mmCIF file of C-alpha atoms and ligand atoms in Angstrom:
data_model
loop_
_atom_site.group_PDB
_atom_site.id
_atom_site.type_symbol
_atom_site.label_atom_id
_atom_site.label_comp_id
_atom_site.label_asym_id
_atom_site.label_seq_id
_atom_site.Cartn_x
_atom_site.Cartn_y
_atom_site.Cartn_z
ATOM 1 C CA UNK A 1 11.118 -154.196 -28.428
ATOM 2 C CA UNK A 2 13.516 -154.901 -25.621
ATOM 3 C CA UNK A 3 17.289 -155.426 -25.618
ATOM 4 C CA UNK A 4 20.679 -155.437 -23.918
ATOM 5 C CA UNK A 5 21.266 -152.354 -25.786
ATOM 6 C CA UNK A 6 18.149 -150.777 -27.637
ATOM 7 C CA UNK A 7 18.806 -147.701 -29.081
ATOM 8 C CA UNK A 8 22.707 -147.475 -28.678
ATOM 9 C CA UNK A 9 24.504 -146.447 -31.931
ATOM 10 C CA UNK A 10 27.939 -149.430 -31.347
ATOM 11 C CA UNK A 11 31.011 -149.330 -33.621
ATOM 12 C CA UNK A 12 32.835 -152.257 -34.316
ATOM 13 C CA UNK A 13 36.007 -152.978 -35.905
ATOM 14 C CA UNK A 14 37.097 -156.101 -37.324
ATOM 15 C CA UNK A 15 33.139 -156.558 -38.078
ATOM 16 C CA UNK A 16 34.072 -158.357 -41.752
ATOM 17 C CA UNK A 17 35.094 -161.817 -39.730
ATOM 18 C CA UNK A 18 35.255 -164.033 -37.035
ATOM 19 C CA UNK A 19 34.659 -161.975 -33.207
ATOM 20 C CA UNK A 20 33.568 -158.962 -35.037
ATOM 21 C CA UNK A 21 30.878 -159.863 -37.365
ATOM 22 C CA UNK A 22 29.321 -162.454 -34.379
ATOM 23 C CA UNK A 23 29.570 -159.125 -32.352
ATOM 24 C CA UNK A 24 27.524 -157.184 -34.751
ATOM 25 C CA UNK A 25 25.073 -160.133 -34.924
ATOM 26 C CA UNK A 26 24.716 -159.883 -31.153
ATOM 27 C CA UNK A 27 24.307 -156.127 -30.903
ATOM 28 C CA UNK A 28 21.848 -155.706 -33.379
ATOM 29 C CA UNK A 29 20.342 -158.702 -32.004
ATOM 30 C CA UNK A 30 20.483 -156.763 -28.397
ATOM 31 C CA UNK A 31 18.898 -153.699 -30.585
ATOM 32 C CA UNK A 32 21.496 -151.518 -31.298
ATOM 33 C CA UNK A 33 22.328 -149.576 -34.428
ATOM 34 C CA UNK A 34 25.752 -151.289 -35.729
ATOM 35 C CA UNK A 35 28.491 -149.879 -38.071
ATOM 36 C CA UNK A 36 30.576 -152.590 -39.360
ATOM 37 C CA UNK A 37 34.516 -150.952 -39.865
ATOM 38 C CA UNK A 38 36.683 -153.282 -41.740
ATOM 39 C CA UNK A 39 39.860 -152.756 -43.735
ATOM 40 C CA UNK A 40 37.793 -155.347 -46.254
ATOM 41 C CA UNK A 41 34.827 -152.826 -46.878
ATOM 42 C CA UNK A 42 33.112 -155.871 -48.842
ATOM 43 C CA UNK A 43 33.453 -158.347 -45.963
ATOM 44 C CA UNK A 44 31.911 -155.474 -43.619
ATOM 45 C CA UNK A 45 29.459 -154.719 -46.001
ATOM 46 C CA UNK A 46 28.599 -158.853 -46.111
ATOM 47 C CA UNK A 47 28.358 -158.304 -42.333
ATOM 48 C CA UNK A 48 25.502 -156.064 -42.345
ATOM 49 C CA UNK A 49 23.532 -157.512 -45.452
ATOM 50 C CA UNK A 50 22.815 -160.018 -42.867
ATOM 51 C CA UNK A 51 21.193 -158.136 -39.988
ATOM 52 C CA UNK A 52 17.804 -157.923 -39.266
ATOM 53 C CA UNK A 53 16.976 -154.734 -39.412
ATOM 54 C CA UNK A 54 15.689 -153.522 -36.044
ATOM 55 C CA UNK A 55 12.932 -150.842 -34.614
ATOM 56 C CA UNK A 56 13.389 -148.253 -31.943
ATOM 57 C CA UNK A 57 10.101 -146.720 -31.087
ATOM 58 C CA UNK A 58 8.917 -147.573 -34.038
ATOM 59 C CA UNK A 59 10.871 -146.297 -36.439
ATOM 60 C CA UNK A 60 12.920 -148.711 -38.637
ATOM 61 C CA UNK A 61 16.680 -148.590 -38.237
ATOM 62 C CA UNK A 62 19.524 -149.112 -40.361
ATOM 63 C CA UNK A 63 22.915 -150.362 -40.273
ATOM 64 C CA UNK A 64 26.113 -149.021 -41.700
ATOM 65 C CA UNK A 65 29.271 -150.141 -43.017
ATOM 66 C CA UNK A 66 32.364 -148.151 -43.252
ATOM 67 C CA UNK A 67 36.302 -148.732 -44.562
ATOM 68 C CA UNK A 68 38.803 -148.587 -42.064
ATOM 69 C CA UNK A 69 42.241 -149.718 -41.695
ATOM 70 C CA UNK A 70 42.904 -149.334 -37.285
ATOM 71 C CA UNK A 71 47.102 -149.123 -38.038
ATOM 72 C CA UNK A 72 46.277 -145.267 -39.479
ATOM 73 C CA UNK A 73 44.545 -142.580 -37.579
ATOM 74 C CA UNK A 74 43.811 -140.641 -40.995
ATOM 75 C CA UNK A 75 41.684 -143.432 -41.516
ATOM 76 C CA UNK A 76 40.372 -143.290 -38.247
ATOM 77 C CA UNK A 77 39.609 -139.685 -38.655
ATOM 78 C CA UNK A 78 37.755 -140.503 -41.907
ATOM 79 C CA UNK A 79 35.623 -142.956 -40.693
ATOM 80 C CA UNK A 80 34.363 -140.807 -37.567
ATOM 81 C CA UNK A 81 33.825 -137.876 -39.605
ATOM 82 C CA UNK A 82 31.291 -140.016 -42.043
ATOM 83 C CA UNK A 83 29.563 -141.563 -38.845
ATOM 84 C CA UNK A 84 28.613 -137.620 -37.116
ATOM 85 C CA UNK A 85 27.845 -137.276 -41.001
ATOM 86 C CA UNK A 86 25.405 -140.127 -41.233
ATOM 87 C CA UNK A 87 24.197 -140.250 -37.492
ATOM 88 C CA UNK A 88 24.703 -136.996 -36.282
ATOM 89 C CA UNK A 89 26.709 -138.516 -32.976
ATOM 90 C CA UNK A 90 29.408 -140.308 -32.224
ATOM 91 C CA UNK A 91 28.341 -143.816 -31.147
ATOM 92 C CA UNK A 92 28.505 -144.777 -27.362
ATOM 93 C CA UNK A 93 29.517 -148.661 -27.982
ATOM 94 C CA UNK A 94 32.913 -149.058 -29.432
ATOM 95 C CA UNK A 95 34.245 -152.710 -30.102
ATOM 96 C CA UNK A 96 38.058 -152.919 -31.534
ATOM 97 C CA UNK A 97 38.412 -156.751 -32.997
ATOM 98 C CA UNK A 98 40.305 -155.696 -35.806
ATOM 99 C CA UNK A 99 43.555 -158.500 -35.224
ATOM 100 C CA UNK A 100 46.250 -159.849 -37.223
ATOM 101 C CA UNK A 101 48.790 -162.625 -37.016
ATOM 102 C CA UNK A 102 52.209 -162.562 -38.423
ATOM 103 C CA UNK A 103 53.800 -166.123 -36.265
ATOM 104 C CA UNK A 104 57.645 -166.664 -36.157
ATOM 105 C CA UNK A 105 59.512 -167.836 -33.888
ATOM 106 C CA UNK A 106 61.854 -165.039 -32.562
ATOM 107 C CA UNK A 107 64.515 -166.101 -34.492
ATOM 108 C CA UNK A 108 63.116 -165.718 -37.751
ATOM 109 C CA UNK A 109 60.684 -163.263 -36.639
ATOM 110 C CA UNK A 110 61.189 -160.505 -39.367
ATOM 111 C CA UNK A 111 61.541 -156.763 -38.237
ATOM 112 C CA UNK A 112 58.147 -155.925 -40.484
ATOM 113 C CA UNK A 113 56.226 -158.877 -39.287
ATOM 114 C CA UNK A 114 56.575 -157.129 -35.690
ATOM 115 C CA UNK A 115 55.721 -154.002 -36.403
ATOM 116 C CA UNK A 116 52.870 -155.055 -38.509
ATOM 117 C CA UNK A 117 50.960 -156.678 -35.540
ATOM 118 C CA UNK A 118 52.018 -153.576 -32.919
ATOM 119 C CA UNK A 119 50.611 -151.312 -35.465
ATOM 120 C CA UNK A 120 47.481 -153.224 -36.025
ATOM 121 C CA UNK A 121 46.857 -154.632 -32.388
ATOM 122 C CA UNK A 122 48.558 -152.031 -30.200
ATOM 123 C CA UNK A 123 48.787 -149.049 -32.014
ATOM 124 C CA UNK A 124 45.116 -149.461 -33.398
ATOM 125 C CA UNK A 125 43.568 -150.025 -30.150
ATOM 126 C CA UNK A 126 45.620 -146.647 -28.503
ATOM 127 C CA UNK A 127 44.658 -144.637 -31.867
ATOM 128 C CA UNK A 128 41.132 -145.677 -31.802
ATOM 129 C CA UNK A 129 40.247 -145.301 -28.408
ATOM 130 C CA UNK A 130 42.018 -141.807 -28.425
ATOM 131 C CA UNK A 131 39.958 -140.188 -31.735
ATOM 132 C CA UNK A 132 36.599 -141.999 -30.438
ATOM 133 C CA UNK A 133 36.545 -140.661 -26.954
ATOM 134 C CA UNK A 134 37.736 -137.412 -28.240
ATOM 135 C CA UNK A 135 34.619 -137.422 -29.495
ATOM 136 C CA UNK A 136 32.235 -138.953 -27.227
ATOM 137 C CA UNK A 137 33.714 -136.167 -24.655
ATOM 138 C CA UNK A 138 32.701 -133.207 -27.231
ATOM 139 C CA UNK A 139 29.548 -134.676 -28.040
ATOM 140 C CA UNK A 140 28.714 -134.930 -24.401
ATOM 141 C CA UNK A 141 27.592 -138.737 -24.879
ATOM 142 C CA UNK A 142 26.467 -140.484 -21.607
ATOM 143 C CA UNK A 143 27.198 -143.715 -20.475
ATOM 144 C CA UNK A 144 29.734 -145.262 -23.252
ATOM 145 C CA UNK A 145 31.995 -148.339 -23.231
ATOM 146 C CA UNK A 146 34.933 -149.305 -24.893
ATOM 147 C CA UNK A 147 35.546 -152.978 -25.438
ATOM 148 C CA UNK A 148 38.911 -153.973 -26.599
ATOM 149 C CA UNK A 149 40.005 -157.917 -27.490
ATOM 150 C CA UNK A 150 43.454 -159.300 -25.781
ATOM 151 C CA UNK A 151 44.189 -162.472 -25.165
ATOM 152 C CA UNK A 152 45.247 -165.481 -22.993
ATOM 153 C CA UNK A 153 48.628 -165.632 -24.496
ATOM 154 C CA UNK A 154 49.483 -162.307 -23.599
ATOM 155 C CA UNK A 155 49.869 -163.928 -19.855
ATOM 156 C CA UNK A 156 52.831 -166.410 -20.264
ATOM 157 C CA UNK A 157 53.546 -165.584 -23.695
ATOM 158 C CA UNK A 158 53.499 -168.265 -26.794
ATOM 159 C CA UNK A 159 56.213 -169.938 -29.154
ATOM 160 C CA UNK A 160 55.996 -168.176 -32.113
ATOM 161 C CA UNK A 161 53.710 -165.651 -31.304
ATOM 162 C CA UNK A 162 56.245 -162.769 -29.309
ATOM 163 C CA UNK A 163 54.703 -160.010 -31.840
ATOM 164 C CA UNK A 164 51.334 -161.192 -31.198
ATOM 165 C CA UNK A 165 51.796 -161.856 -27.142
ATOM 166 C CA UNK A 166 52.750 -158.373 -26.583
ATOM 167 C CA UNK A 167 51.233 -156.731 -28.855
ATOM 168 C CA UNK A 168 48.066 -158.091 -26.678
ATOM 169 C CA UNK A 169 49.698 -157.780 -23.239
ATOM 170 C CA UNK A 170 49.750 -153.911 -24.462
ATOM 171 C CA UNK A 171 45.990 -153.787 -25.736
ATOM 172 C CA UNK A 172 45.446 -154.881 -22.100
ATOM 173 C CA UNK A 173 47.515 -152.322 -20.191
ATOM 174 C CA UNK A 174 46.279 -149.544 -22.268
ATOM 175 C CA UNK A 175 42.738 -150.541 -21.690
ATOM 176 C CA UNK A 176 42.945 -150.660 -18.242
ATOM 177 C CA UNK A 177 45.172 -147.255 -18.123
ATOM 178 C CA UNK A 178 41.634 -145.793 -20.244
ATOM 179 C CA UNK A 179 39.365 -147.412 -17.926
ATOM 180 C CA UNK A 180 41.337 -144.922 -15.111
ATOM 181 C CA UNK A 181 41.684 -141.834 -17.431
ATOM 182 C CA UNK A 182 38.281 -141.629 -19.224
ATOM 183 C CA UNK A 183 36.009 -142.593 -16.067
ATOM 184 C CA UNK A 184 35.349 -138.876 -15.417
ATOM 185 C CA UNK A 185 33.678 -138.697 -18.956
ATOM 186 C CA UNK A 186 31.392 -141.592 -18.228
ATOM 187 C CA UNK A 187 33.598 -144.176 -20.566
ATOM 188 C CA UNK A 188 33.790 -147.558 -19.120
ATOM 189 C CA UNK A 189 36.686 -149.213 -20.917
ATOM 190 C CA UNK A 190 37.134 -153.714 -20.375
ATOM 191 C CA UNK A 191 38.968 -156.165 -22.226
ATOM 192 C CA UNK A 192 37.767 -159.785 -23.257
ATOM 193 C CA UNK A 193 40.789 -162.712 -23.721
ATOM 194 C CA UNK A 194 39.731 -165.345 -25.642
ATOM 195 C CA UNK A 195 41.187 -168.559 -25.862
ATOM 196 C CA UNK A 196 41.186 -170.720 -28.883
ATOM 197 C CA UNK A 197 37.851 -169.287 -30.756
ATOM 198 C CA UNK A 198 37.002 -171.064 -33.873
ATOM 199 C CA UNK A 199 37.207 -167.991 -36.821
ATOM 200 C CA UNK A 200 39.442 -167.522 -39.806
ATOM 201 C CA UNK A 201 42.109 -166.574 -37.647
ATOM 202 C CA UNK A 202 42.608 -170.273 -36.327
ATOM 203 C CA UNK A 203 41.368 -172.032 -39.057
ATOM 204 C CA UNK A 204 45.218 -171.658 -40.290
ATOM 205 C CA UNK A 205 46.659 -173.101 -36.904
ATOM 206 C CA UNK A 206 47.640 -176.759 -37.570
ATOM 207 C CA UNK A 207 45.228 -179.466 -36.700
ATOM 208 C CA UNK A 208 48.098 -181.303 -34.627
ATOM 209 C CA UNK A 209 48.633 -178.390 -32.788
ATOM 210 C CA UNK A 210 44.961 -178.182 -32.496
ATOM 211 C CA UNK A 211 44.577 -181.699 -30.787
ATOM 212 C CA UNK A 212 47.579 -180.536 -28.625
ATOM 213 C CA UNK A 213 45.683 -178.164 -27.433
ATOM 214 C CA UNK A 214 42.546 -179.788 -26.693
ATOM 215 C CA UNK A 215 43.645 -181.145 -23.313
ATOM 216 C CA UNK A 216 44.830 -177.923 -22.147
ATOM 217 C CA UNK A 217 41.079 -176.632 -22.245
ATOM 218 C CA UNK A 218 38.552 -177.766 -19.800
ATOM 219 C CA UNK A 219 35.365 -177.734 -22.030
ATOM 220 C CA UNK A 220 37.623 -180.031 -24.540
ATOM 221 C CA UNK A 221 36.956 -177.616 -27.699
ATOM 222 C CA UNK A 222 37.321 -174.668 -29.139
ATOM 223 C CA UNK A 223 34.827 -171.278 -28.687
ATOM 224 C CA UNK A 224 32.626 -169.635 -31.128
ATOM 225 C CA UNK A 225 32.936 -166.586 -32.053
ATOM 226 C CA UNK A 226 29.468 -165.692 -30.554
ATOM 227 C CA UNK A 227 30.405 -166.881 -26.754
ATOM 228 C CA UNK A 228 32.585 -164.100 -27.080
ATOM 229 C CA UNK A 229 29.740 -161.701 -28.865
ATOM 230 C CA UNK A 230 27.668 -162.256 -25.602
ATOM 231 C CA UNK A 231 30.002 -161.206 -23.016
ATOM 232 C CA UNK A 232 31.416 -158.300 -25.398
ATOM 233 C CA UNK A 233 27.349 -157.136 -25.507
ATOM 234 C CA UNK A 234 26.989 -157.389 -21.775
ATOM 235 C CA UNK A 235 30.073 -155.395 -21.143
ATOM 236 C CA UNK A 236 28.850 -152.705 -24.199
ATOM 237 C CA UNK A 237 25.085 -152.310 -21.544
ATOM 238 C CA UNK A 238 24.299 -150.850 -18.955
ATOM 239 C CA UNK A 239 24.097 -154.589 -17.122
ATOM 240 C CA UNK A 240 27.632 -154.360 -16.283
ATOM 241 C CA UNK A 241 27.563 -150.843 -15.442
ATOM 242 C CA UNK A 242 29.654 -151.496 -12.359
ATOM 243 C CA UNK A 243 32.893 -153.491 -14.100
ATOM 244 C CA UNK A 244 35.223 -151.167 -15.695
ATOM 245 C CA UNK A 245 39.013 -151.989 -16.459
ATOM 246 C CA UNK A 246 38.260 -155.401 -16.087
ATOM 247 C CA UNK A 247 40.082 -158.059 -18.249
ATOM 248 C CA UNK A 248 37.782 -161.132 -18.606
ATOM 249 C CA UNK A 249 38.898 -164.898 -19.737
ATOM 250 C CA UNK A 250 36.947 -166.214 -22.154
ATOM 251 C CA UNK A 251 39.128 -169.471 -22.858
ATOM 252 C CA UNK A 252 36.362 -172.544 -21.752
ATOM 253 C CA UNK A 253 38.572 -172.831 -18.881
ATOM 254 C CA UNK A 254 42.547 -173.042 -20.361
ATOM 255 C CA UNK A 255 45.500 -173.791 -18.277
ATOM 256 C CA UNK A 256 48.888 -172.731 -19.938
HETATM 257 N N1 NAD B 1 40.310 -166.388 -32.836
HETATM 258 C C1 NAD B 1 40.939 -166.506 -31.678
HETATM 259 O O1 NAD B 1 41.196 -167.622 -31.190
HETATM 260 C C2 NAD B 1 41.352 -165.271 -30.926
HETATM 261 C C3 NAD B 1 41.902 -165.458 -29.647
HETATM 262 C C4 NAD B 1 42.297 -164.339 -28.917
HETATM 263 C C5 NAD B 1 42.128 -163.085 -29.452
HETATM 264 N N2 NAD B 1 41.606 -162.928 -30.705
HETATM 265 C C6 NAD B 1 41.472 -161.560 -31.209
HETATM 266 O O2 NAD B 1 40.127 -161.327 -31.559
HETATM 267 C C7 NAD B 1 40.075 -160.350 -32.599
HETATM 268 C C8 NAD B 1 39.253 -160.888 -33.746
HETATM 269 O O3 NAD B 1 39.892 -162.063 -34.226
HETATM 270 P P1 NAD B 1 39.205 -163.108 -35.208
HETATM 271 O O4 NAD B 1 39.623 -164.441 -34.748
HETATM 272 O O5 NAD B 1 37.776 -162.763 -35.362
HETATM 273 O O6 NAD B 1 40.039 -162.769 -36.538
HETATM 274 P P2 NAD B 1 39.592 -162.714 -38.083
HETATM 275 O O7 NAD B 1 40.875 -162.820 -38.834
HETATM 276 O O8 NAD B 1 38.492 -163.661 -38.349
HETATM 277 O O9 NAD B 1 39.004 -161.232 -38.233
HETATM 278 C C9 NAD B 1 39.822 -160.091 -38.118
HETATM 279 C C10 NAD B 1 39.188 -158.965 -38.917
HETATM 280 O O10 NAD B 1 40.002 -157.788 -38.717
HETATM 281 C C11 NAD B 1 40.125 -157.134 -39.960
HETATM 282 N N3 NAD B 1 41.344 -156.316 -39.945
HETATM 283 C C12 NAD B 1 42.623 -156.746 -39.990
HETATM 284 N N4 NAD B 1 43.461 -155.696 -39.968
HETATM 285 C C13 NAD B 1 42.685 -154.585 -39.913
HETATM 286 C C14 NAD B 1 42.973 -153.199 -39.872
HETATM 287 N N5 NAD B 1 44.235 -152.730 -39.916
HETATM 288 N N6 NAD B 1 41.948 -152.326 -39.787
HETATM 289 C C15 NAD B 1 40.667 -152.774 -39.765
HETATM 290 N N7 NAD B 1 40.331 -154.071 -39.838
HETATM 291 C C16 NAD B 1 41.335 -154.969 -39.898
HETATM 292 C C17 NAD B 1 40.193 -158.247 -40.991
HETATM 293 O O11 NAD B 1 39.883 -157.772 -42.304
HETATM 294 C C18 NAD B 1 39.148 -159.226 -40.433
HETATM 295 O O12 NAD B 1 37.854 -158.939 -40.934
HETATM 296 C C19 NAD B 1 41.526 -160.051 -32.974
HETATM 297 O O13 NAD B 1 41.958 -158.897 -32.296
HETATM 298 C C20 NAD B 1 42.262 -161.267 -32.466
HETATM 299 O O14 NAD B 1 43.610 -160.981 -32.196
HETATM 300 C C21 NAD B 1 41.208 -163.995 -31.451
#
C-alpha cells in the first residue's frame, strides 16, 4: 500500500466535526494510524467507526479514539499517557482543530465568552504542543509535524469576533515561535487559515451574511472541510519536508 503518510501514528484534535474528522478521513486515507481526541468522545468515536481500516506491511491496523478537552493540560496528560499505553509511542503527526466560537461584538462581549475561546484556541494549542513534543523529544521520534488551524480573520480582525481574531492571531505566533524552538528535535510546526469552510461551525453564521460574503471570495463559495484535510496531510509528510513555520491561506482566494 502506498500513502502520503503510511505507517505514521497522527493525533488529531477536534476529530468529532467539521476540519478534524475530514482530517482523519484524509490521514487514514494517506495510511496513517489516527486517534480521534474530542471533548465529545461519542462524536470522535463516530469519527473512527467510519475509517477504513488500513494495512502496514501487512498487518491490519486500527484506529483509536480518545476524550480530551485542549483548555486543560490534566486532560492532555491523560490522553498521552493512554496513547504510549495503547501504542507504545507518542505519535509523530499532531493536528490541533479543536475550535470554538463565542461572537459579540466588543461591547457586549462578556468577560467568560473571552476567556473561553483563549483557553480553547490559544491556550490549547500552547498546552498541547508543549506536553506532545515533550514527548516526541523523550521518545526520540524522527521526523514529526505539528499542524495547528488559525485563520484569515486573525489578519484584519472581524466584527464580532475580537475573542476569536486573537485568539487565532496567537495560535499563529506561537506556531511559528515552535517551528524556531523545536527544529533541533526534528518537529516541523505550520499553520493552515481557512476561510469560510462549510462545517458545523458556520452552519450557524447567517445566510445574509453568507451571501455577503460570497463576493469577497474568488471561487464564489465556501470550502469543504476536506480542501483543508489535503493540505493539513501534505504538511503532516514528508512531501513538505522543507516548509516549516509557514502559515498557509486556505480561503478560495478571499480579500478582506
Ligand atoms: N469552519 C471554518 O470556516 C473555519 C475557518 C477558520 C478556522 N477554523 C478553525 O478550524 C478548526 C475546526 O473548526 P470546524 O469548523 O471544524 O469546527 P467544528 O465546530 O465543526 O468542530 C470543532 C470540534 O472541536 C471540538 N472541541 C471544542 N472544544 C474542544 C476542547 N476544549 N477540547 C477538545 N475538543 C474540542 C468540538 O467538540 C468539535 O468536534 C477550529 O479551530 C476553527 O476555529 C474553522
Amino acid at each position: 500500500m502506498s500513502g502520503l503518510v503510511l505507517g505514521k501514528l497522527a493525533f488529531v484534535t477536534g476529530a468529532g466535526s467539521g476540519i478534524g474528522r475530514a482530517t482523519c478521513q484524509v490521514l487514514a486515507r494517506e495510511g496513517a494510524q489516527v486517534i480521534a481526541a474530542d471533548k465529545n468522545l461519542k462524536s470522535a468515536e463516530e469519527t473512527i467507526a467510519a475509517l477504513p481500516i488500513t494495512s502496514n506491511n501487512d498487518n491490519s491496523i486500527g484506529h483509536s479514539s480518545v476524550l480530551l478537552d485542549v483548555s486543560d493540560s490534566n486532560s492532555i496528560k491523560s490522553s498521552l499517557n493512554k496513547i504510549l499505553g495503547q501504542f507504545k509511542k507518542p505519535p509523530s503527526i499532531v493536528v490541533n482543530c479543536a475550535g470554538i466560537t463565542r461572537d459579540n461584538f466588543i461591547l457586549k462581549l462578556s468577560e467568560e465568552d473571552f476567556d473561553d475561546v483563549i483557553n480553547v484556541n490559544l491556550k490549547g494549542t500552547f498546552l498541547l504542543m508543549k506536553i506532545f513534543a515533550q514527548a516526541i523529544i523523550e521518545n526520540n521520534v524522527q521526523e514529526s509535524s505539528f499542524i495547528t488551524i488559525g485563520s484569515v480573520v486573525a489578519k484584519h480582525g472581524n466584527m464580532g469576533q475580537a475573542n476569536y481574531c486573537a485568539s487565532k492571531a496567537g495560535v499563529d505566533i506561537v506556531t511559528k515561535t515552535a517551528a524556531r524552538e523545536f527544529s533541533k528535535y526534528g518537529i516541523r510546526c505550520n499553520s493552515v487559515l481557512p476561510g469560510f469552510i462549510a462545517t458545523p461551525m458556520t452552519d450557524i453564521v447567517p445566510e445574509k451574511v453568507k451571501e455577503k460574503m460570497m463576493p469577497l471570495i474568488s471561487c464564489r463559495r465556501m470550502g469543504c472541510p476536506e480542501e483543508v484535510a489535503e493540505m493539513i496531510t501534505f504538511l503532516a509528510s514528508s512531501k513538505s519536508s522543507y516548509v516549516n513555520g509557514a502559515s498557509i491561506d486556505i480561503n478560495g482566494g478571499m480579500s478582506i
